[in-house]
Short mmCIF file of C-alpha atoms and ligand atoms in Angstrom, two decimals:
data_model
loop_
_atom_site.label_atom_id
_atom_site.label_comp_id
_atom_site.label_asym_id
_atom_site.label_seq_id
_atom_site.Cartn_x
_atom_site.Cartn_y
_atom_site.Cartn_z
CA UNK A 1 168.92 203.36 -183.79
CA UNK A 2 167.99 201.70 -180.52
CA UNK A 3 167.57 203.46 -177.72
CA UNK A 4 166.64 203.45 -174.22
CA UNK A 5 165.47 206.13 -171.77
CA UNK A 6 165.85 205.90 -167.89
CA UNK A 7 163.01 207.83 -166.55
CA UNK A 8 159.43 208.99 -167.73
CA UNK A 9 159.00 211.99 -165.78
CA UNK A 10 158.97 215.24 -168.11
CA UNK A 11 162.11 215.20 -169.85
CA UNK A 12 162.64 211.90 -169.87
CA UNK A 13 159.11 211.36 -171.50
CA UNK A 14 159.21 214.43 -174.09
CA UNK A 15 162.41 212.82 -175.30
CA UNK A 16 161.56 209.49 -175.59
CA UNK A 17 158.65 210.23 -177.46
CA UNK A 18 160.25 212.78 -179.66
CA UNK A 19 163.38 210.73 -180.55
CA UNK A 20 161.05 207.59 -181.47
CA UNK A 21 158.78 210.31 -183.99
CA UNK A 22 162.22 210.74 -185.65
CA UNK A 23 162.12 207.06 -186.96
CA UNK A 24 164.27 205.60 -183.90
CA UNK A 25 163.20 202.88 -181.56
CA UNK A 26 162.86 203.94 -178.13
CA UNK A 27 162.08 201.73 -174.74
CA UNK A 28 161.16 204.23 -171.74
CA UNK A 29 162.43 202.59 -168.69
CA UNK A 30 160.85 203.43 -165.06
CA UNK A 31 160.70 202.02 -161.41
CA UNK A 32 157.33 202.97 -160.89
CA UNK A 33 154.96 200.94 -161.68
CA UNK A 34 151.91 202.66 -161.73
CA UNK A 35 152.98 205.23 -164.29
CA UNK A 36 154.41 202.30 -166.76
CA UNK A 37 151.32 200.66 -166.85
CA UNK A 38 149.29 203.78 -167.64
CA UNK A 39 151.43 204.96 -170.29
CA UNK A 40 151.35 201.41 -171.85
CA UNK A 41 147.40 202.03 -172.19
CA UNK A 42 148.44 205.81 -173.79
CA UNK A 43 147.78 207.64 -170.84
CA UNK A 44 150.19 210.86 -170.33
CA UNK A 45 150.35 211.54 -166.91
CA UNK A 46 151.77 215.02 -167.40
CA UNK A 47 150.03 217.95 -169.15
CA UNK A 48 152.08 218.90 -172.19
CA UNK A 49 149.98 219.67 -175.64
CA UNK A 50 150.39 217.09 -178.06
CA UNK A 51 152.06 214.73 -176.10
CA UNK A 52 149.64 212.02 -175.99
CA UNK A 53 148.62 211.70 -179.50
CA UNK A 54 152.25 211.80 -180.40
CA UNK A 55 153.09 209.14 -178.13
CA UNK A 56 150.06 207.21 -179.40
CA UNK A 57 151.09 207.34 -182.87
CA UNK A 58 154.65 206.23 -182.49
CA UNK A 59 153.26 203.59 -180.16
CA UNK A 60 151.07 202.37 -182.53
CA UNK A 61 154.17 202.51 -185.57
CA UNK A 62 156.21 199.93 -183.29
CA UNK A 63 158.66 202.26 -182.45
CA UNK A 64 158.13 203.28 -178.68
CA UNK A 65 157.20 200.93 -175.40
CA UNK A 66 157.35 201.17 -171.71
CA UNK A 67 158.98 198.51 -169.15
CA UNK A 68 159.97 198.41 -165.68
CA UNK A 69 163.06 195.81 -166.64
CA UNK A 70 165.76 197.83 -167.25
CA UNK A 71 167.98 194.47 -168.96
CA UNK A 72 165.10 194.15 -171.56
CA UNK A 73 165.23 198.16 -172.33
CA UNK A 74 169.57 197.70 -172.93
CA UNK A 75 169.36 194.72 -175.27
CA UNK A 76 170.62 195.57 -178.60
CA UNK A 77 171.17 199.58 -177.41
CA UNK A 78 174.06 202.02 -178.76
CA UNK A 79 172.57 204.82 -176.28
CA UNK A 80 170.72 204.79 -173.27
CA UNK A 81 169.97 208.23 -171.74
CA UNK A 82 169.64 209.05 -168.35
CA UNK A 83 166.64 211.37 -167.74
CA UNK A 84 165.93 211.00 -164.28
CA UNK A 85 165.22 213.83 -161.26
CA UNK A 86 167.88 216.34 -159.78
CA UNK A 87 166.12 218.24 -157.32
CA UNK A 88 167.53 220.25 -155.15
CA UNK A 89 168.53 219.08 -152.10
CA UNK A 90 167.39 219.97 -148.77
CA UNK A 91 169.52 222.51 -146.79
CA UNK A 92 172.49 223.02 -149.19
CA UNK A 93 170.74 224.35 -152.50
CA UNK A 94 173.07 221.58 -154.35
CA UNK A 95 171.54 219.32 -157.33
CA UNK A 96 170.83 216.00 -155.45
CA UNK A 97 172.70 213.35 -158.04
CA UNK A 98 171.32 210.25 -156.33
CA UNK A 99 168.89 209.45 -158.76
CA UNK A 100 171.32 209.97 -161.61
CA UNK A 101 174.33 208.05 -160.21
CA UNK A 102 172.00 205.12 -158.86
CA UNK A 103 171.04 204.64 -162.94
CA UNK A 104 174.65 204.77 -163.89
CA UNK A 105 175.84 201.72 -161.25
CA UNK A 106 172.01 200.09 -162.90
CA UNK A 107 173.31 200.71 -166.40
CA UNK A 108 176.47 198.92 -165.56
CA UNK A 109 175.26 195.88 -164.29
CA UNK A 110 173.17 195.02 -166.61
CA UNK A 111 174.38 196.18 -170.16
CA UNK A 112 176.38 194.62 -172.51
CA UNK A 113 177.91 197.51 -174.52
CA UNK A 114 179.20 199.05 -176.36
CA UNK A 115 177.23 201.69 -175.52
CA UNK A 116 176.80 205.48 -174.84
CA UNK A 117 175.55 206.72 -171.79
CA UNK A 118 174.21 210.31 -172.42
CA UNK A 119 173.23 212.19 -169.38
CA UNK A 120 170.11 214.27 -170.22
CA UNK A 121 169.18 215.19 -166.68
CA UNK A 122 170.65 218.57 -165.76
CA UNK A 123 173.76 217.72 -163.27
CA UNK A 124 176.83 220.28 -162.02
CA UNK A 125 179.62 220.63 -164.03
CA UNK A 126 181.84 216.97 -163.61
CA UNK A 127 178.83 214.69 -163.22
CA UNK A 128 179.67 213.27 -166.43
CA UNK A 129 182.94 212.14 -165.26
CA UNK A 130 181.41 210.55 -161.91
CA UNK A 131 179.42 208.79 -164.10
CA UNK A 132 182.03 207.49 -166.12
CA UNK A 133 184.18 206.52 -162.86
CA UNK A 134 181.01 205.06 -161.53
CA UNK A 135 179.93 202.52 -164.42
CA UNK A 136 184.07 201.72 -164.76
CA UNK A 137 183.90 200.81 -160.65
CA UNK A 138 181.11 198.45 -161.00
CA UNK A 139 181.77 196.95 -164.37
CA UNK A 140 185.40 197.55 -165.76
CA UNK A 141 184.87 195.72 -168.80
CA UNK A 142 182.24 197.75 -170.27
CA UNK A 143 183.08 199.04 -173.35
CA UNK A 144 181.33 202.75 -173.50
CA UNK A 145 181.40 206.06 -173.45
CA UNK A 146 179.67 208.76 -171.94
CA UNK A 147 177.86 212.32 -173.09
CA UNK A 148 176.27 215.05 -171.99
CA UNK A 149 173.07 216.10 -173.99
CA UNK A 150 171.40 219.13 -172.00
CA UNK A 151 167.48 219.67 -172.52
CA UNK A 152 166.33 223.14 -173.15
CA UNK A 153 162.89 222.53 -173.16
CA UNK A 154 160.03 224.99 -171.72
CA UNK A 155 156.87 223.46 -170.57
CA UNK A 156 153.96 224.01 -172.60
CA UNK A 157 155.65 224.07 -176.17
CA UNK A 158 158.40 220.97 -175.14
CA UNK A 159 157.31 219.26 -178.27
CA UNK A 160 157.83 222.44 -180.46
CA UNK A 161 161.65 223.18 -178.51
CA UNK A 162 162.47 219.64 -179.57
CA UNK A 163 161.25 219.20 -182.98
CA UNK A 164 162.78 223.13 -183.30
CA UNK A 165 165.36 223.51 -181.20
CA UNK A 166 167.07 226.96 -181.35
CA UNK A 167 170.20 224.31 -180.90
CA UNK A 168 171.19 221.01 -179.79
CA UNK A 169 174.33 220.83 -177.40
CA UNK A 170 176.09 217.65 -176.78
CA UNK A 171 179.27 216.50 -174.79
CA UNK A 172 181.83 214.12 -175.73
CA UNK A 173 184.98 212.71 -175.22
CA UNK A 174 185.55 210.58 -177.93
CA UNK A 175 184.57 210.84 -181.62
CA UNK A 176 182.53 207.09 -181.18
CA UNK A 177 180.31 208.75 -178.54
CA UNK A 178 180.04 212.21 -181.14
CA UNK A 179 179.08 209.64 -184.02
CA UNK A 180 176.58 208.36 -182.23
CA UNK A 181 175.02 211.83 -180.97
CA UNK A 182 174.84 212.75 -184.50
CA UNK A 183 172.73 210.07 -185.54
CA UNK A 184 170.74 210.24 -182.87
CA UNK A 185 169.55 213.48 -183.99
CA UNK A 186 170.37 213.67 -187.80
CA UNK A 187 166.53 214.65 -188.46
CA UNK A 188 167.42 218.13 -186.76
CA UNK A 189 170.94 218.29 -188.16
CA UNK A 190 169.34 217.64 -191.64
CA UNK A 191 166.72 220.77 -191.37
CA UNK A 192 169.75 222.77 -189.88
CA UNK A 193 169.06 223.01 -186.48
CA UNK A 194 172.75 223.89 -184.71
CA UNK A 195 174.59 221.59 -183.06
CA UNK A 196 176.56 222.25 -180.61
CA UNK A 197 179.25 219.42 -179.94
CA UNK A 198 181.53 220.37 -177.45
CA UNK A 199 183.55 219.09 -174.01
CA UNK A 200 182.14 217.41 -171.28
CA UNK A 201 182.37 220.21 -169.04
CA UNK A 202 181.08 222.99 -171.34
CA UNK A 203 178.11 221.19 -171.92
CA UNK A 204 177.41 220.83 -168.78
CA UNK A 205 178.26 224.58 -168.09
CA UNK A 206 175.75 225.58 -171.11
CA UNK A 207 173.41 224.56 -169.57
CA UNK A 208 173.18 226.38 -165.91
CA UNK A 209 174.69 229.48 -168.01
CA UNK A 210 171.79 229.58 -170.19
CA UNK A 211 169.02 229.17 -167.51
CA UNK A 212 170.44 231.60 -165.16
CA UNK A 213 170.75 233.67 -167.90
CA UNK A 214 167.23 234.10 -168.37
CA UNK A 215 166.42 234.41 -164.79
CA UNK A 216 168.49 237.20 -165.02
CA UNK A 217 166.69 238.83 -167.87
CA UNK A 218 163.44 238.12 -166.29
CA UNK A 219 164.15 239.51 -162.57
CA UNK A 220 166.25 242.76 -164.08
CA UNK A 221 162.86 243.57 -166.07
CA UNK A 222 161.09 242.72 -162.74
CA UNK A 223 163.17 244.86 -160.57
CA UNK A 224 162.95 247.59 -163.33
CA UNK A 225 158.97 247.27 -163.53
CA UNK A 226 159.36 248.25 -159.37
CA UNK A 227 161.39 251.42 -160.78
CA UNK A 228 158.66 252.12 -163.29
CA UNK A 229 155.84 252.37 -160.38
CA UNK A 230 157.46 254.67 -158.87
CA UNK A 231 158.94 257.34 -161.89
CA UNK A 232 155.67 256.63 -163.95
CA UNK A 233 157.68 254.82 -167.16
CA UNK A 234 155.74 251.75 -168.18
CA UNK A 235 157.76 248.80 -168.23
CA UNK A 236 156.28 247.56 -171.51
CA UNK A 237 157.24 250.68 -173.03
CA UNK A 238 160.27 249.90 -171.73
CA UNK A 239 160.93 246.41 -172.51
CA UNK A 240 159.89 247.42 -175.89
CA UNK A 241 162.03 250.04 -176.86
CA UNK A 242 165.06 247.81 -174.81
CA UNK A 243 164.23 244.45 -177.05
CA UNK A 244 164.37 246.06 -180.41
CA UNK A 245 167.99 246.45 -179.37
CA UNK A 246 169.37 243.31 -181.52
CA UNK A 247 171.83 242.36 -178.56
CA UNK A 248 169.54 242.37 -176.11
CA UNK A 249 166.30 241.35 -177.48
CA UNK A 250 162.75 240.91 -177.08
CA UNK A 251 162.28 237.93 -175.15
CA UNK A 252 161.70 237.06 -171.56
CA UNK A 253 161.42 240.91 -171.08
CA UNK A 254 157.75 240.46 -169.46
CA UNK A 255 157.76 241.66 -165.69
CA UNK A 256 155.63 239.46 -163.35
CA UNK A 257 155.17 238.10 -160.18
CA UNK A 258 158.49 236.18 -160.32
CA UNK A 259 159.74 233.11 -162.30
CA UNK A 260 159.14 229.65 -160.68
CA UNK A 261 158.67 226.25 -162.23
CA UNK A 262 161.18 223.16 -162.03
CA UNK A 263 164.22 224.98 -163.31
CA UNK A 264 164.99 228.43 -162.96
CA UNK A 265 164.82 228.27 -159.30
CA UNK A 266 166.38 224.86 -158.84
CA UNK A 267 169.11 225.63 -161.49
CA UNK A 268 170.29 229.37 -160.06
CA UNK A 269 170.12 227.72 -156.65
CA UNK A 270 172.64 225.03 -157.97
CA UNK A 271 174.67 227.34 -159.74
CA UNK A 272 175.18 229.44 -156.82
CA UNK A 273 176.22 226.30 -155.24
CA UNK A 274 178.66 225.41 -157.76
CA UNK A 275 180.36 229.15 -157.64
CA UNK A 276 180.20 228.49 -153.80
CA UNK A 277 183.01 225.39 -154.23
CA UNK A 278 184.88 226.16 -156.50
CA UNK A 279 185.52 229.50 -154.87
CA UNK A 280 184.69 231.28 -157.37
CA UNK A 281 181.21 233.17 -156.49
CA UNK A 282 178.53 233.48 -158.57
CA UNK A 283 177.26 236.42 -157.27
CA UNK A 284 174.94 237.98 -160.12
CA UNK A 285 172.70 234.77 -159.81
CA UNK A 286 172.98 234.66 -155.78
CA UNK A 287 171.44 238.35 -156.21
CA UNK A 288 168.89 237.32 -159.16
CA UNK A 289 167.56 234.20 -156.55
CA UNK A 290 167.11 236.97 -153.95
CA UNK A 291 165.50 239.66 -156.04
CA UNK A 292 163.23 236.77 -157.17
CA UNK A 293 162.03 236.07 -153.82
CA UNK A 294 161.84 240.07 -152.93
CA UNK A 295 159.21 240.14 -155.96
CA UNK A 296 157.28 237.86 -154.67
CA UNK A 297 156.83 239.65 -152.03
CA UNK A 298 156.38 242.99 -153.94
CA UNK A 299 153.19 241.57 -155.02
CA UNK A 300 151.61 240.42 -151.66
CA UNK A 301 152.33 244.02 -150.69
CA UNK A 302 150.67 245.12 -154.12
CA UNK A 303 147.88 243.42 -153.10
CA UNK A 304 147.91 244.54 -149.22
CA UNK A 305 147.19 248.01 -150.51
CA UNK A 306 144.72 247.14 -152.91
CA UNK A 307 142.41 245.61 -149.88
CA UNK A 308 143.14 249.15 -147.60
CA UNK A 309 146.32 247.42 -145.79
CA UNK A 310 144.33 244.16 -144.62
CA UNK A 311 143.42 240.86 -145.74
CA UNK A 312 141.27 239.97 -143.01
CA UNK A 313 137.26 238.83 -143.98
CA UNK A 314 138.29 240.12 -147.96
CA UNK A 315 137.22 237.56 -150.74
CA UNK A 316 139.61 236.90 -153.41
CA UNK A 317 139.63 235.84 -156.81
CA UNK A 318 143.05 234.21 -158.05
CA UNK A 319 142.67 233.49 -161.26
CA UNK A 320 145.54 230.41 -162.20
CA UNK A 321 147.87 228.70 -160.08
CA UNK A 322 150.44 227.36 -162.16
CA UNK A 323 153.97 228.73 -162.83
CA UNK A 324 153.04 229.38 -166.39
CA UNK A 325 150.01 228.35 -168.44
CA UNK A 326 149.82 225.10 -170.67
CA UNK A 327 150.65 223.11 -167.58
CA UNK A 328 149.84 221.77 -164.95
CA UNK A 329 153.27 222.23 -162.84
CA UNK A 330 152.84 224.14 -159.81
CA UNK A 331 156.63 223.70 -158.67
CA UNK A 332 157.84 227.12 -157.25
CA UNK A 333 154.99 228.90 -158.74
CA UNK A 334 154.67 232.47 -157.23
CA UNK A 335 150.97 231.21 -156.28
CA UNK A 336 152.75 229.28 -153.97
CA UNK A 337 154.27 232.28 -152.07
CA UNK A 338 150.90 234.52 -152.88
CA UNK A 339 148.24 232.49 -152.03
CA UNK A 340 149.23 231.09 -148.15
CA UNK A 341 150.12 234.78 -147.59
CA UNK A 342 146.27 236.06 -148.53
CA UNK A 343 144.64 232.79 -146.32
CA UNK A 344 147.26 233.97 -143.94
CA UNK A 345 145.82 237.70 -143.21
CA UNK A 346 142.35 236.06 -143.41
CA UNK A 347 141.06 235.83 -146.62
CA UNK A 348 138.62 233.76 -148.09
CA UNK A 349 140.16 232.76 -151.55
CA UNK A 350 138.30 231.08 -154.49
CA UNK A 351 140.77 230.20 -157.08
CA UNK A 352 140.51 228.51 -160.64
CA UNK A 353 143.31 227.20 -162.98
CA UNK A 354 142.45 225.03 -166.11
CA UNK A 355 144.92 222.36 -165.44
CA UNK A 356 146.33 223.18 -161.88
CA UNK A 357 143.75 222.06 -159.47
CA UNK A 358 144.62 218.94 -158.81
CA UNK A 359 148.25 219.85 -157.77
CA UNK A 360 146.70 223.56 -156.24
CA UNK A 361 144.51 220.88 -154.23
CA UNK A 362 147.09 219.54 -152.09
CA UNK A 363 149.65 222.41 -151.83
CA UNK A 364 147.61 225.05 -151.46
CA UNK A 365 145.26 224.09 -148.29
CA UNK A 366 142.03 226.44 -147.62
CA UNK A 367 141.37 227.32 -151.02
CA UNK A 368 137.80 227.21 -152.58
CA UNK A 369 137.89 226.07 -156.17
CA UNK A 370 135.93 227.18 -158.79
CA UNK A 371 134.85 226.35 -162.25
CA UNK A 372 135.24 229.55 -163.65
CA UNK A 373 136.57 233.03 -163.58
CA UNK A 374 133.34 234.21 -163.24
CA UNK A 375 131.84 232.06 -160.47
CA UNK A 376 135.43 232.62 -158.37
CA UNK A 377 134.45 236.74 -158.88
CA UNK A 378 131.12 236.53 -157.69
CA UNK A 379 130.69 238.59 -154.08
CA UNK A 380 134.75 238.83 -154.71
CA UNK A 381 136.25 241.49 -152.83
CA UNK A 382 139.68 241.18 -155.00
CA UNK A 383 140.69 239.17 -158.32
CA UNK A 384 144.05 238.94 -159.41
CA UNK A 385 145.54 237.21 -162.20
CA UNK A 386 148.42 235.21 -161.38
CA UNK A 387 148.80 232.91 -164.21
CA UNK A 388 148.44 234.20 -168.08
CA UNK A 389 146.22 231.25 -169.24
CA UNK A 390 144.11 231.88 -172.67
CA UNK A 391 140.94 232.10 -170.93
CA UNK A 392 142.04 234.66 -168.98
CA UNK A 393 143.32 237.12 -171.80
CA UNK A 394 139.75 237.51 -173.00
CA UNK A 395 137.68 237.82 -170.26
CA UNK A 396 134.29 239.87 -170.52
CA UNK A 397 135.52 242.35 -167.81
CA UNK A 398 132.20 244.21 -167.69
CA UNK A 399 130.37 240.69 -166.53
CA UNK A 400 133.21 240.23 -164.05
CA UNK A 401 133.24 243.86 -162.46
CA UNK A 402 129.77 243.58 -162.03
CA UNK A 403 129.50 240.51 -160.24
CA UNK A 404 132.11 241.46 -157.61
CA UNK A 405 131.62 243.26 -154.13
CA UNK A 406 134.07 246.06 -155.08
CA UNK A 407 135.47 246.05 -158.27
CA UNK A 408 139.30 245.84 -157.77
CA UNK A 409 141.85 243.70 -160.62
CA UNK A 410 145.61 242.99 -159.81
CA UNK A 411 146.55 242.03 -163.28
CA UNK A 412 150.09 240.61 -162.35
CA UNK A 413 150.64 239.36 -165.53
CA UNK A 414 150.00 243.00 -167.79
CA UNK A 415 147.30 241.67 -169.80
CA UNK A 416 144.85 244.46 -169.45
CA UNK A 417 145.48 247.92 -168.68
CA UNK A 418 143.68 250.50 -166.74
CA UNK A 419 141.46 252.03 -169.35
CA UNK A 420 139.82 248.90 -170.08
CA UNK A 421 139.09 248.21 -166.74
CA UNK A 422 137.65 251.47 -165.39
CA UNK A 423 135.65 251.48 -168.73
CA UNK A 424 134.31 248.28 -167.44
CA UNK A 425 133.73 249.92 -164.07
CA UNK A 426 136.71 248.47 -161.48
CA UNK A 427 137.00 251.14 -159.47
CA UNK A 428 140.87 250.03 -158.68
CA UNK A 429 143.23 248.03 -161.20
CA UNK A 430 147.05 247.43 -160.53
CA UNK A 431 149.40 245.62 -162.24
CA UNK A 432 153.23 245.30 -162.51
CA UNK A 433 155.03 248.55 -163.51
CA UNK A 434 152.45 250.51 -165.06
CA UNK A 435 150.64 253.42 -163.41
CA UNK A 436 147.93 252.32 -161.16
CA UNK A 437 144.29 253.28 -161.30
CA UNK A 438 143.00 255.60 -159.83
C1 UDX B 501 162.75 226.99 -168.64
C2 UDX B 501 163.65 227.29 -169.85
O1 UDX B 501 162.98 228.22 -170.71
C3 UDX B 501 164.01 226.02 -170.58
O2 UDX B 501 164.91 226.32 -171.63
C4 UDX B 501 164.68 225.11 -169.56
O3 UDX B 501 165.15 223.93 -170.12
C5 UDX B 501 163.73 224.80 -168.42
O4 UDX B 501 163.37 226.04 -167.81
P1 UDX B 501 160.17 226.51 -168.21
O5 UDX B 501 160.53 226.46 -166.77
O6 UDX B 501 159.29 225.44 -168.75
O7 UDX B 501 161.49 226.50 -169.11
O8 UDX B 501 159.41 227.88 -168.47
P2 UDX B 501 159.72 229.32 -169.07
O9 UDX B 501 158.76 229.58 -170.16
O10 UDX B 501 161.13 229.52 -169.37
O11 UDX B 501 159.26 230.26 -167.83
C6 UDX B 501 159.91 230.15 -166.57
C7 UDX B 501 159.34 231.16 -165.60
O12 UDX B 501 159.70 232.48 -165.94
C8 UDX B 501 157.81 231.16 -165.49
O13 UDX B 501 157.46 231.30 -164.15
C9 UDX B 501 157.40 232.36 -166.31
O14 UDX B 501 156.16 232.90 -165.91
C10 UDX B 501 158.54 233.31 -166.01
N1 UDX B 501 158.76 234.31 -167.05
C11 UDX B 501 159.22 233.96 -168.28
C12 UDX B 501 158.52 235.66 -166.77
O15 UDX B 501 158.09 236.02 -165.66
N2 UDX B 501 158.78 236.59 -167.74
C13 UDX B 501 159.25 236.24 -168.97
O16 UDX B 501 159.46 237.16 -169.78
C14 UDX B 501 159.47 234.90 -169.26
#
């Protein structure tokens, strides 16, 4: 099958690439320039692993290409998926759909049909109907139909979440638009991956449910690890003996400084939004988006202590940037919060991320970077691990205490523990609800 793809940023891209690996042919359409004519000479310009030789292979079978011309990327297409930003939008917290309804008015000018317009971008519950009443306004005699195909994809392993997609859930009106859905992905339905074909609005629902779902795991663990510091449980024990319960289970049980990244924040924010109009309050998430921010600022405090109540002349370590690892993504990250907040009360911070400097350059003024974890510990008065990057999970502790001014860790991540670093002579080591040291 033909299809097109409006928009190469990270969803957009992942799915265009993935859909043309399962034997379709896919043209990725974008307004920018720049980033068109890079990919056509097979450069990525996101961090995702794999992405790049996958899109060089399927480049090089015939069955993926870039344009800017929209018309070109329509001709001869049963689906064209919209894939473009929803951010949030300034002041309100609600999903800004201008991106998403300026590609629907584009779609109908220029195509042909028939055709399906699947919106892949995430969008508030009825965006798929404004879509619909959009492309009808500008060109009535457009035969198509419209769905709603979700993306569930985390950064980092978006190439493994598509190829093995825990499920697939699609919106439709009409059994044209579901027949067409179900080709498009017949290489997961085959290898019986669920598919979820449902309403319009459901879809749509699924979606937000799911995310804020998880934010909720993730900040109840987070508020529980504050619990655990104070009534000495250790929240790994915890999580642990809470995720071998079958109905509540083991993942995104890991307490931190927070979630970030470019949907659980924007996605709970527009949720709350949502439950705002239609009166009907969402008031779990409006608490989980507060609690989120309150552990942020847990962890400055955490830290506060850690340098005897004052930032001022300390040098810092922060070891990673980004909201997870295996990207490069710094939107929302809890670095974001931490880090101005050190540089703030006066410290000197020396930071290193494997992929996150070049965004860390520009939103995180003042920063010193370094090549290593070791050379950002040397003279350091303070290293904590923000981000839970493989070359941080093995560090030779020893050769890091050493090389500091004092010897303190805030492990915010729960990688080590505090036997292994007083054995390797910190004299302090914190992380996030375990029992301190000393
Ligand atoms: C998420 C969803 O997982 C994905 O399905 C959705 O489509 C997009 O949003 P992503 O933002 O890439 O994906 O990252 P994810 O791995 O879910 O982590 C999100 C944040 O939660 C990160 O900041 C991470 O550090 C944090 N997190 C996650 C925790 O603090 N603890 C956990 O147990 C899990």
């Amino acid at each position: 099958m033909r299809i097109a793809m409006i928009g190469t940023g990270y969803v957009g891209l992942v799915s265009g690439v993935c859909f043309s690996d399962f034997g379709h042919d896919v043209v990725c359409v974008d307004k920018d320039a720049g980033k068109i004519a890079r990919l056509e000479r097979g450069e990525v310009p996101i961090f995702e692993p794999g992405l790049d030789t996958l899109l060089a292979k399927n480049v090089e079978a015939g069955r993926l290409s870039f344009t800017l011309d929209l018309a070109e990327a329509l001709k001869g297409t049963e689906a064209v998926f919209i894939a473009v930003g929803t951010p949030t939008r300034r002041g309100d917290g609600h999903a800004d759909l201008t991106y998403v309804m300026a590609a629907a008015r584009e779609i109908a000018e220029t195509a042909k049909g028939p055709l399906t317009i699947v919106t892949k971008s995430t969008v508030p519950v009825g965006t798929n109907r404004e879509v619909a009443e959009a492309v009808r306004e500008v060109n009535p005699d457009l035969d198509f139909d419209v769905a709603s195909n979700p993306e569930f994809l985390r950064e980092g392993a978006a190439l493994d979440d598509f190829m093995r997609p825990d499920r697939v859930v699609v919106g439709v009106e009409s059994a044209r638009a579901a027949d067409v859905m179900a080709e498009i992905y017949r290489p997961l339905f085959l290898r019986d991956f669920p598919i979820v074909t449902t309403d319009l609005e459901s879809a749509e629902m699924i979606k937000y449910a799911a995310n804020a779902f998880l934010a909720t795991k993730i900040t109840f663990i987070n508020e529980i690890a504050a619990l655990c510091e104070k009534t000495g449980a250790d929240v790994r024990e915890v999580a642990k003996g809470m995720g071998l319960d079958g109905r509540i289970g083991n993942k995104f049980l890991h307490a931190g400084p927070g979630y970030g990244g470019s949907c659980f924040p924007k996605d709970t924010s527009a949720l709350a939004r949502i439950g705002q109009d239609f009166a009907s309050p969402m008031t779990i998430t409006e608490t989980v988006i507060e609690v989120n921010e309150r552990v942020k600022r847990r962890m400055i405090e955490k830290l506060r202590d850690l340098c005897d109540g004052s930032f001022n002349g300390k040098k810092i370590a922060v070891l990673g940037v980004t909201f997870k690892p295996n990207t490069d993504d710094m939107r929302d990250a809890p670095s974001l919060t931490i880090v101005p907040a050190l540089i703030g009360g006066g410290a000197d911070v020396h930071a290193v991320d494997p992929e996150g400097q070049r965004e860390g350059e520009a939103l995180l003024p003042h920063v010193v970077w370094e090549a290593d974890a070791y050379s950002a510990c040397k003279g350091a008065d303070l290293v904590v691990i923000l981000t839970e990057w493989n070359e941080f999970r093995a560090l030779d502790l020893d050769r890091i205490a050493s090389c500091m001014a004092t010897a303190k860790m805030a492990d915010l991540r729960n990688i080590y523990d505090a036997e292994r670093a007083s054995a390797a002579g910190f004299g302090a080591y914190v992380s996030v609800g375990r029992r301190p040291f000393p």
